[in-house]
PDB file of C-alpha atoms in Angstrom:
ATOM      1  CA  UNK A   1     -30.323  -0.619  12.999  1.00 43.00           C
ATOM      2  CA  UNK A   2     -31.412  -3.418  15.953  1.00 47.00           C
ATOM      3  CA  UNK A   3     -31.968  -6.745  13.523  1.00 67.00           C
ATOM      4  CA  UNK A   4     -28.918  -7.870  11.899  1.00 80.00           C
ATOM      5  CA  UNK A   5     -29.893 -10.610   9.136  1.00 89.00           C
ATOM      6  CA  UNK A   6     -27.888 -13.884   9.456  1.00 93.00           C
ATOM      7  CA  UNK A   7     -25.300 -13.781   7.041  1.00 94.00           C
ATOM      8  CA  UNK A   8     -24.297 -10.090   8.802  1.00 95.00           C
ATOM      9  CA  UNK A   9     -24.001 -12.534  11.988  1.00 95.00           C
ATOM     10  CA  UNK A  10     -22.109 -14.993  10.259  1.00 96.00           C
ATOM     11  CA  UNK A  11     -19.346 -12.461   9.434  1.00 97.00           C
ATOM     12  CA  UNK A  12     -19.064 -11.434  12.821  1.00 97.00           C
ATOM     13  CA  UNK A  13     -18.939 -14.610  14.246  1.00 97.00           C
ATOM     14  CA  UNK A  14     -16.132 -15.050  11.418  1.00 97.00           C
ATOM     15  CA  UNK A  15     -14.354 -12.387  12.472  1.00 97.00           C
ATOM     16  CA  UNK A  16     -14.334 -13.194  16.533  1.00 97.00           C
ATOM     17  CA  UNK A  17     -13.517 -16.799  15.841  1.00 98.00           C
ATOM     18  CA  UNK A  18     -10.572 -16.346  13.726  1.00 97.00           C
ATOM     19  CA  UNK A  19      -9.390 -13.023  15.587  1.00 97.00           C
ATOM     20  CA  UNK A  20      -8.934 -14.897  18.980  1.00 97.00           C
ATOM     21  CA  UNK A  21      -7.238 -18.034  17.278  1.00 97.00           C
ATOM     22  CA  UNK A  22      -4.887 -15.393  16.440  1.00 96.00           C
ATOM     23  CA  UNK A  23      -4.756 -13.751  19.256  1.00 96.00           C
ATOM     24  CA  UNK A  24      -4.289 -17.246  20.967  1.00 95.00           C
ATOM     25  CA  UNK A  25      -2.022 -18.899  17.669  1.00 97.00           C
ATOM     26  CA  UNK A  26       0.963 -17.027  17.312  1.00 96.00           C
ATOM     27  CA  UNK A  27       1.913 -19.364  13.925  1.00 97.00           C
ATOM     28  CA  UNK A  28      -2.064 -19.034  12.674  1.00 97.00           C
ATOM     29  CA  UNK A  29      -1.670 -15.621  12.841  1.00 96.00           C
ATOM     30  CA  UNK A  30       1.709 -15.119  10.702  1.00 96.00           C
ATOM     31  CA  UNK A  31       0.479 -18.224   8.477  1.00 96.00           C
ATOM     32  CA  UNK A  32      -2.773 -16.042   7.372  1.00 96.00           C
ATOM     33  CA  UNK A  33      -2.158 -12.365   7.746  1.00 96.00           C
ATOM     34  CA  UNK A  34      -1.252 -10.060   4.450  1.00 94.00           C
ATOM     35  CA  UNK A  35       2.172 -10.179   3.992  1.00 95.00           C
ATOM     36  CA  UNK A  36       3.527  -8.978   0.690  1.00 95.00           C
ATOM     37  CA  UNK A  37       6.791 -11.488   1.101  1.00 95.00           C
ATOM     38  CA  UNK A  38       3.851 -14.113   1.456  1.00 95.00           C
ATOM     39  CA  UNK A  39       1.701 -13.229  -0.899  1.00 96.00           C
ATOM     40  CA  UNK A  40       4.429 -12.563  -3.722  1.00 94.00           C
ATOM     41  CA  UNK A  41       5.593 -16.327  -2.796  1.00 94.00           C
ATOM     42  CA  UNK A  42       2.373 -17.664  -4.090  1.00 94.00           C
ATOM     43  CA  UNK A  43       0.182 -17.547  -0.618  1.00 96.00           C
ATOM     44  CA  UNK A  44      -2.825 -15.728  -2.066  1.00 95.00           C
ATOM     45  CA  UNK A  45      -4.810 -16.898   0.515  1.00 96.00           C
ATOM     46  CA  UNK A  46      -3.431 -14.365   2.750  1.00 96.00           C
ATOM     47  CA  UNK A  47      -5.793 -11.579   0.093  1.00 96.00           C
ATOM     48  CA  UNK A  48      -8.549 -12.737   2.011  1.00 96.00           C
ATOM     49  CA  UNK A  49      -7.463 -14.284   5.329  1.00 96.00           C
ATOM     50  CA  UNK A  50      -5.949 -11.109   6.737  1.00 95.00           C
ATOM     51  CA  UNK A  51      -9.589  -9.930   6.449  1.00 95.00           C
ATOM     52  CA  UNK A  52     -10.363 -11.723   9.351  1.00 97.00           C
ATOM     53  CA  UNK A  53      -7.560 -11.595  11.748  1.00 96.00           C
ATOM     54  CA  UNK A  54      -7.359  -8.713  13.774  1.00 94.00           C
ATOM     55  CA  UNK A  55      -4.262  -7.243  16.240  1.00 90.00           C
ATOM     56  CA  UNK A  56      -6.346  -7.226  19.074  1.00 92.00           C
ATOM     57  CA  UNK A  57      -9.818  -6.288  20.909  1.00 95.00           C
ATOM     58  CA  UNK A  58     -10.119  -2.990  20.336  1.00 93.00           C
ATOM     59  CA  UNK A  59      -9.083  -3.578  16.786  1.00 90.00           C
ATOM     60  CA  UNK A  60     -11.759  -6.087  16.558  1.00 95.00           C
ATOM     61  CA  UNK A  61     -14.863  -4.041  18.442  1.00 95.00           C
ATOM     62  CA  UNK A  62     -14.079  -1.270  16.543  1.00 90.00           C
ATOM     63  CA  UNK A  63     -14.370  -2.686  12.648  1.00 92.00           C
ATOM     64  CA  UNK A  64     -17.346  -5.055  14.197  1.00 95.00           C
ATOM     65  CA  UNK A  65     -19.161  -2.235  15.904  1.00 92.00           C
ATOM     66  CA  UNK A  66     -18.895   0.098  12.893  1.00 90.00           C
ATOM     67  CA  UNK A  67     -20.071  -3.122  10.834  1.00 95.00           C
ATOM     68  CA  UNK A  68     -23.214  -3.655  13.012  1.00 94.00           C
ATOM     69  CA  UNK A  69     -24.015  -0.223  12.074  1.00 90.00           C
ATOM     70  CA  UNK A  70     -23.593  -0.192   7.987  1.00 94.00           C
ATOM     71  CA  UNK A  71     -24.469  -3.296   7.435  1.00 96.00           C
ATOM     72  CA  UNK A  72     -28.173  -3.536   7.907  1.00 95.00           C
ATOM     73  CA  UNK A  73     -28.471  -0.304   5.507  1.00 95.00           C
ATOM     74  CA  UNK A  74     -26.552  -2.177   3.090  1.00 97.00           C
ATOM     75  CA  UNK A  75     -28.396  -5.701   3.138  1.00 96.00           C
ATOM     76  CA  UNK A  76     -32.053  -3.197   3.458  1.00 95.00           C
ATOM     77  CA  UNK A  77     -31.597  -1.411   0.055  1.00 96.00           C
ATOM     78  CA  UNK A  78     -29.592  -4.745  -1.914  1.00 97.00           C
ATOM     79  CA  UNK A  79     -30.081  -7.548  -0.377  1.00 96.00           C
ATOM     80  CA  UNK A  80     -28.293 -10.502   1.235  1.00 95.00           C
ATOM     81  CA  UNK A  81     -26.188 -12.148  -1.464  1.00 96.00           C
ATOM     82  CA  UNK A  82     -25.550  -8.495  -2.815  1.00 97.00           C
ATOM     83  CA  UNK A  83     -24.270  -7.325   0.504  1.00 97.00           C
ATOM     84  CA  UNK A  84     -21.732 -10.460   0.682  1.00 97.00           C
ATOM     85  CA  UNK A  85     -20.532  -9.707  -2.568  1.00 97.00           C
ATOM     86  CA  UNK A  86     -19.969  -5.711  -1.400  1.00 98.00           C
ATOM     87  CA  UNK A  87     -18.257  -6.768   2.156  1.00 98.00           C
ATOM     88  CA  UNK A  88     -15.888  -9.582  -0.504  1.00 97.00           C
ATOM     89  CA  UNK A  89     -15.097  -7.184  -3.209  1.00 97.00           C
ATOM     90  CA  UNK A  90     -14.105  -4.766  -0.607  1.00 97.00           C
ATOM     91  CA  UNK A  91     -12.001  -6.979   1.326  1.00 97.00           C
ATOM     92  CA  UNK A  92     -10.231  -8.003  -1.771  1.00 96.00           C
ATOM     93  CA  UNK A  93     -10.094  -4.268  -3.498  1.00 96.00           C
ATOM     94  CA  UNK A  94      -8.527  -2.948   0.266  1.00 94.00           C
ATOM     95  CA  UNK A  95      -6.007  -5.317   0.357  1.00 94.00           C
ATOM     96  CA  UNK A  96      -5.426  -5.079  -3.716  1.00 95.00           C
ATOM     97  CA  UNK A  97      -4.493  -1.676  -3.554  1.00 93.00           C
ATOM     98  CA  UNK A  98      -2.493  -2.220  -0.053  1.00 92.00           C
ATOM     99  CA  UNK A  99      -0.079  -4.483  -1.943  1.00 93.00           C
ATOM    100  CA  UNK A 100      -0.085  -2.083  -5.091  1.00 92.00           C
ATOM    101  CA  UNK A 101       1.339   0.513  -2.910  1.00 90.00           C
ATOM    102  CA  UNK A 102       3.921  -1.768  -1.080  1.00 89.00           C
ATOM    103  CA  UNK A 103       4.493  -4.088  -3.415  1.00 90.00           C
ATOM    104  CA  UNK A 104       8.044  -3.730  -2.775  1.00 89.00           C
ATOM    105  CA  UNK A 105       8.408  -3.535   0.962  1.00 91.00           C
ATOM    106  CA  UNK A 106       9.155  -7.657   1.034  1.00 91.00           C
ATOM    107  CA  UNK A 107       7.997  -7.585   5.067  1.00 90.00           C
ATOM    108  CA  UNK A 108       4.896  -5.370   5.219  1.00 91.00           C
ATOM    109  CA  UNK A 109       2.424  -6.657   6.980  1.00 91.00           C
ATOM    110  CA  UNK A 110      -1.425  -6.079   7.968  1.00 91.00           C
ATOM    111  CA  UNK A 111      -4.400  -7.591   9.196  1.00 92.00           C
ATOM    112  CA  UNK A 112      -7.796  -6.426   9.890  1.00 91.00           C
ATOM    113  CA  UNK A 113     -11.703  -6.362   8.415  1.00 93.00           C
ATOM    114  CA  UNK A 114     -10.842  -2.280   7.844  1.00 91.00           C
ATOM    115  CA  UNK A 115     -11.119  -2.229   3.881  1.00 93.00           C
ATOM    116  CA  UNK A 116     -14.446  -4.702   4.025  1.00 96.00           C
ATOM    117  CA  UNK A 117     -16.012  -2.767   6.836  1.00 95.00           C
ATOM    118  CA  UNK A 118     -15.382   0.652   4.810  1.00 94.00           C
ATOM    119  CA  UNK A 119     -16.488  -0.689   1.916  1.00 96.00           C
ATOM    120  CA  UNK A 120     -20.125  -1.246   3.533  1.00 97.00           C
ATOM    121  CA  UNK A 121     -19.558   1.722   5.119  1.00 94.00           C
ATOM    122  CA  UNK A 122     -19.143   3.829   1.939  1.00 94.00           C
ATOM    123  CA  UNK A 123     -22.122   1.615   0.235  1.00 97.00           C
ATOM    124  CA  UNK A 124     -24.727   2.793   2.667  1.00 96.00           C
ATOM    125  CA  UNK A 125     -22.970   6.431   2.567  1.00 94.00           C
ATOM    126  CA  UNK A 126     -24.193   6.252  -1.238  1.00 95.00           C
ATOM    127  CA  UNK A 127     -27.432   4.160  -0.679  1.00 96.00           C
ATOM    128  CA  UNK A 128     -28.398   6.508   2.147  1.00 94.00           C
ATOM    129  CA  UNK A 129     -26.409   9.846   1.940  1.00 89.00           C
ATOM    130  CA  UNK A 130     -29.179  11.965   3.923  1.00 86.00           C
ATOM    131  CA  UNK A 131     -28.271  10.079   7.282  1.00 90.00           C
ATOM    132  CA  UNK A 132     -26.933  12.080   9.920  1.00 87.00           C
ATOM    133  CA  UNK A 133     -24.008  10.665  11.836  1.00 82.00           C
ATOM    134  CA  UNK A 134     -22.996  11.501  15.188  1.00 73.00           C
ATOM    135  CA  UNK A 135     -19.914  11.400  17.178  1.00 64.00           C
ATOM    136  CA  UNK A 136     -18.577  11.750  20.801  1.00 58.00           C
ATOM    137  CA  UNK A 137     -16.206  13.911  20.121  1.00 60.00           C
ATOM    138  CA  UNK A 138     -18.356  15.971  17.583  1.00 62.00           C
ATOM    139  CA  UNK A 139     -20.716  18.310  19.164  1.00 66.00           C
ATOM    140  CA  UNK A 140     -23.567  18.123  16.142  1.00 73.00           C
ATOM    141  CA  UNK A 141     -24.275  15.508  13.715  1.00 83.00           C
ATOM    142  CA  UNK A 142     -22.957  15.791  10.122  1.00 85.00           C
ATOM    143  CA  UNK A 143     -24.595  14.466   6.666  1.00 89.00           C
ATOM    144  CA  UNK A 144     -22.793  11.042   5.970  1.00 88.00           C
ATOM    145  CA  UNK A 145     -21.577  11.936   2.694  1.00 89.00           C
ATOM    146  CA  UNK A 146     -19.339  14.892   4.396  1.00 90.00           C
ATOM    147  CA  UNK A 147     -18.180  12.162   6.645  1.00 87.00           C
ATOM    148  CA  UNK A 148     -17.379   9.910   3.534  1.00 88.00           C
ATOM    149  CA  UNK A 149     -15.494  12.534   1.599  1.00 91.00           C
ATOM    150  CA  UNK A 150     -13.414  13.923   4.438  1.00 90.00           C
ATOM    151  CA  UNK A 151     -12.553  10.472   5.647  1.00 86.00           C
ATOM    152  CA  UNK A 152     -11.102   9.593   2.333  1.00 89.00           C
ATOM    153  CA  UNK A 153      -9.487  12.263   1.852  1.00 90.00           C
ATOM    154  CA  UNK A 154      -8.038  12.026   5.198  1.00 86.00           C
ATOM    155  CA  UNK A 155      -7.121   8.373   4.342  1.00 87.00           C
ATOM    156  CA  UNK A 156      -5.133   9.866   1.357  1.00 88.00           C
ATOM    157  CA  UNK A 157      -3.284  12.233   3.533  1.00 87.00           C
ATOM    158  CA  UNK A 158      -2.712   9.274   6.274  1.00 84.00           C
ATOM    159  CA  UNK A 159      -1.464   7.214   2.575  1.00 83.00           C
ATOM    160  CA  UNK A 160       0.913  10.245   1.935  1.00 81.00           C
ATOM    161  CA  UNK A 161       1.921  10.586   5.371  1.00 74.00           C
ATOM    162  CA  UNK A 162       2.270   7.657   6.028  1.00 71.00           C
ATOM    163  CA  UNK A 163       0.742   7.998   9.255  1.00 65.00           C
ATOM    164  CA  UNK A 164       0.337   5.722  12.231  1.00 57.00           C
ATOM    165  CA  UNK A 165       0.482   1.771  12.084  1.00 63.00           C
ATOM    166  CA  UNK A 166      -2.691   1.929   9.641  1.00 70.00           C
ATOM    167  CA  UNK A 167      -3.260   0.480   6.439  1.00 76.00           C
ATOM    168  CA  UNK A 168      -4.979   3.775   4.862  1.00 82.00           C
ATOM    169  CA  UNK A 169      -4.626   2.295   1.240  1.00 86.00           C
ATOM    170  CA  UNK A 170      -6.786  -1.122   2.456  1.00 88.00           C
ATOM    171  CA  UNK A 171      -9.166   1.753   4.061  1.00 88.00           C
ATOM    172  CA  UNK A 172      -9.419   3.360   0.601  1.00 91.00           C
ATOM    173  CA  UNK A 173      -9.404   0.599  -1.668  1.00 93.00           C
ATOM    174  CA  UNK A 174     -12.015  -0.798   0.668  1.00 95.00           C
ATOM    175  CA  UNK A 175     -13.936   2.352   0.060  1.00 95.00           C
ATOM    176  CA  UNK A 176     -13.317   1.948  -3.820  1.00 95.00           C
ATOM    177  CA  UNK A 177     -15.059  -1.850  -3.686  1.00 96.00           C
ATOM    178  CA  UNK A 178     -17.876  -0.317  -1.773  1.00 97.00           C
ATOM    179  CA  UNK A 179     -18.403   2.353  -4.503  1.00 97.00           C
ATOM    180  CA  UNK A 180     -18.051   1.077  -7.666  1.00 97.00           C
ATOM    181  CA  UNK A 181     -19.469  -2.608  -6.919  1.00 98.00           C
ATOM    182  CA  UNK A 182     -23.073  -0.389  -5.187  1.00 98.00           C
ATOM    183  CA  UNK A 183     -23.336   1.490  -8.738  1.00 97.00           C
ATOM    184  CA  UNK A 184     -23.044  -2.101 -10.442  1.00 97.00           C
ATOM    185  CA  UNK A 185     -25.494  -3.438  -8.796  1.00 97.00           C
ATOM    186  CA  UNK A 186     -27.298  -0.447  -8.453  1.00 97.00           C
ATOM    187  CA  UNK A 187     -26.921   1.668 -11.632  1.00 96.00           C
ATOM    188  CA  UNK A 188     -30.357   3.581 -11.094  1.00 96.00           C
ATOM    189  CA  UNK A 189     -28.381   5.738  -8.632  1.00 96.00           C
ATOM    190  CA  UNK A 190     -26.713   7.537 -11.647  1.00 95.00           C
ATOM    191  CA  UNK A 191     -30.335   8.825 -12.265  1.00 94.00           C
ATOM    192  CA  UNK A 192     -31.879   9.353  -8.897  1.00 93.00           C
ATOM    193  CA  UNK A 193     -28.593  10.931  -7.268  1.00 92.00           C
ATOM    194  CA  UNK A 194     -26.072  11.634  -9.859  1.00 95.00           C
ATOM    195  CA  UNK A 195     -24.907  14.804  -7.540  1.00 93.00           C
ATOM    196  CA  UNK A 196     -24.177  12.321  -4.954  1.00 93.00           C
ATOM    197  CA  UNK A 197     -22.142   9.897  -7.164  1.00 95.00           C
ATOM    198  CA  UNK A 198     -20.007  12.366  -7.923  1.00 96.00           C
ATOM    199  CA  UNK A 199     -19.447  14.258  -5.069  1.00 94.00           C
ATOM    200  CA  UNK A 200     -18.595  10.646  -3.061  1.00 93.00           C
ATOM    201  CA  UNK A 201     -15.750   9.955  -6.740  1.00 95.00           C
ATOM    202  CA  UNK A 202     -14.103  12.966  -5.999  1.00 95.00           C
ATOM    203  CA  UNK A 203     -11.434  11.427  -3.488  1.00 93.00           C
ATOM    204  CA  UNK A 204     -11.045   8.531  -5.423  1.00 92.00           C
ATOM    205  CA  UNK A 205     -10.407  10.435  -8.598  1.00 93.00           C
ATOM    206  CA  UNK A 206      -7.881  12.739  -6.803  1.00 93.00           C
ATOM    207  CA  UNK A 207      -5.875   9.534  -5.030  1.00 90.00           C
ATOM    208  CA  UNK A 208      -5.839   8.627  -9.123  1.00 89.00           C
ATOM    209  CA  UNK A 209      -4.582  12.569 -10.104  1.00 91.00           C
ATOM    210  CA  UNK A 210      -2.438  12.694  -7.047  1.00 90.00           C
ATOM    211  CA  UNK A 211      -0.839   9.328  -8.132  1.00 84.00           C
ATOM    212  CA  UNK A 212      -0.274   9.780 -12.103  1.00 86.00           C
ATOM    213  CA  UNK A 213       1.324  13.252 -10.956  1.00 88.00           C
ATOM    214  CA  UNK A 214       3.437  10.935  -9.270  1.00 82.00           C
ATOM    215  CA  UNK A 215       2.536  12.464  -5.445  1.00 80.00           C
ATOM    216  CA  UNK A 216       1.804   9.255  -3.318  1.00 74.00           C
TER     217      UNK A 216
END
C-alpha cells in the first residue's frame, strides 16, 4: 500500500497537527472535542472537530497507521474526491450515532478519527473483501470480510457492554458511513458481489433488530 495520494497526506497531517495542539492546549482541546452538553448548546462544530483530536500518541498512531493501510484501497477503486467524501460521511455518521445513543448523558465526551478511519476501513473491506489480513497476535491470516463482521459485532457487544473508555457506537456508525456511502457511489457492487453486501449488512441490521427490541 507504499504511495499514499495527497489528500490521504493531508488528513494525516490534519490529524497530527490538531492532535498535538491538543495535547499541548488544554482549552483547544475541551473547546473542539464531542461533547453532547456542547453540541446540544448549539456547538455543532464539535460533529466534526472531535474527528481530529485525539487523547494521546498511541491513540493517534493507531487510527493513522490503520488509515495508511485502508486508505490507498479506498482512493484505488473510487477515487480522490470519492474517498474524502467516505472518510467525511463517516466521521459525521460515527459521531451521529455516538450522540443518538447518549444523547442524554449531558457530559459525555469523545475524541478521536475512530468512526472516519473505520469507515475507510469497512469501504475497502467491501471494495476488496478477498484480502487477507494479518495480525500479531493471530497466528494465520483471515479474509477481511470475517474481520469486518466480527469486529462489528464485537463493537455491538462493546455498545451493550459498555466496555472500556471506547466510543463503540462512533466505531459502528463509522462503519455504517463507510457502507452505505461505497454502495452509493458504487451501486455495481449489488451485481458483482451481492453475497458480500449482505453478509458485511448483517451487523448493522442486527444493531437495528437488537435496538427496536429495545436491547442496547
Amino acid at each position: 500500500m507504499g504511495n499514499l495520494d495527497l489528500v490521504a497526506i493531508i488528513v494525516i497531517a490534519a490529524n497530527v497537527i490538531i492532535s498535538f495542539k491538543g495535547f499541548n492546549d488544554l482549552n483547544f482541546f475541551n473547546r473542539y472535542k464531542f461533547n453532547v452538553g456542547g453540541i446540544r448548546r448549539g456547538e455543532k462544530i464539535r460533529m466534526f472537530s472531535a474527528g481530529f483530536l485525539h487523547v494521546d500518541t498511541m491513540h493517534l498512531f493507531f487510527n493513522m497507521f490503520t488509515f495508511y493501510f485502508f486508505a490507498p484501497i479506498v482512493i484505488y477503486h473510487l477515487g480522490t474526491l470519492n474517498f474524502l467524501i467516505i472518510y467525511i460521511a463517516s466521521l459525521i455518521l460515527g459521531n451521529l450515532l455516538s450522540l443518538y445513543f447518549h444523547k442524554d448523558e449531558y457530559h459525555y465526551s469523545a475524541v478521536g478519527a475512530s468512526g472516519a478511519v473505520t469507515g475507510i476501513l469497512y469501504s475497502a473491506i467491501l471494495l476488496q473483501p478477498d484480502m487477507q489480513l494479518g495480525f500479531m497476535f493471530i497466528p494465520l491470516p483471515i479474509p477481511a470480510y470475517a474481520f469486518g463482521i466480527l469486529y462489528l459485532l464485537y463493537s455491538i457487544y462493546g455498545m451493550k457492554k459498555q466496555l472500556g473508555n471506547i466510543g463503540h457506537d462512533a466505531h459502528f456508525g463509522g462503519a455504517i458511513g463507510g457502507y452505505v456511502v461505497t454502495l452509493i457511489l458504487l451501486p455495481s457492487l449489488f451485481q458483482t458481489d451481492l453475497i458480500m453486501v449482505a453478509l458485511l449488512a448483517v451487523p448493522i441490521v442486527i444493531l437495528f433488530l437488537m435496538h427496536k427490541m429495545g436491547k442496547l
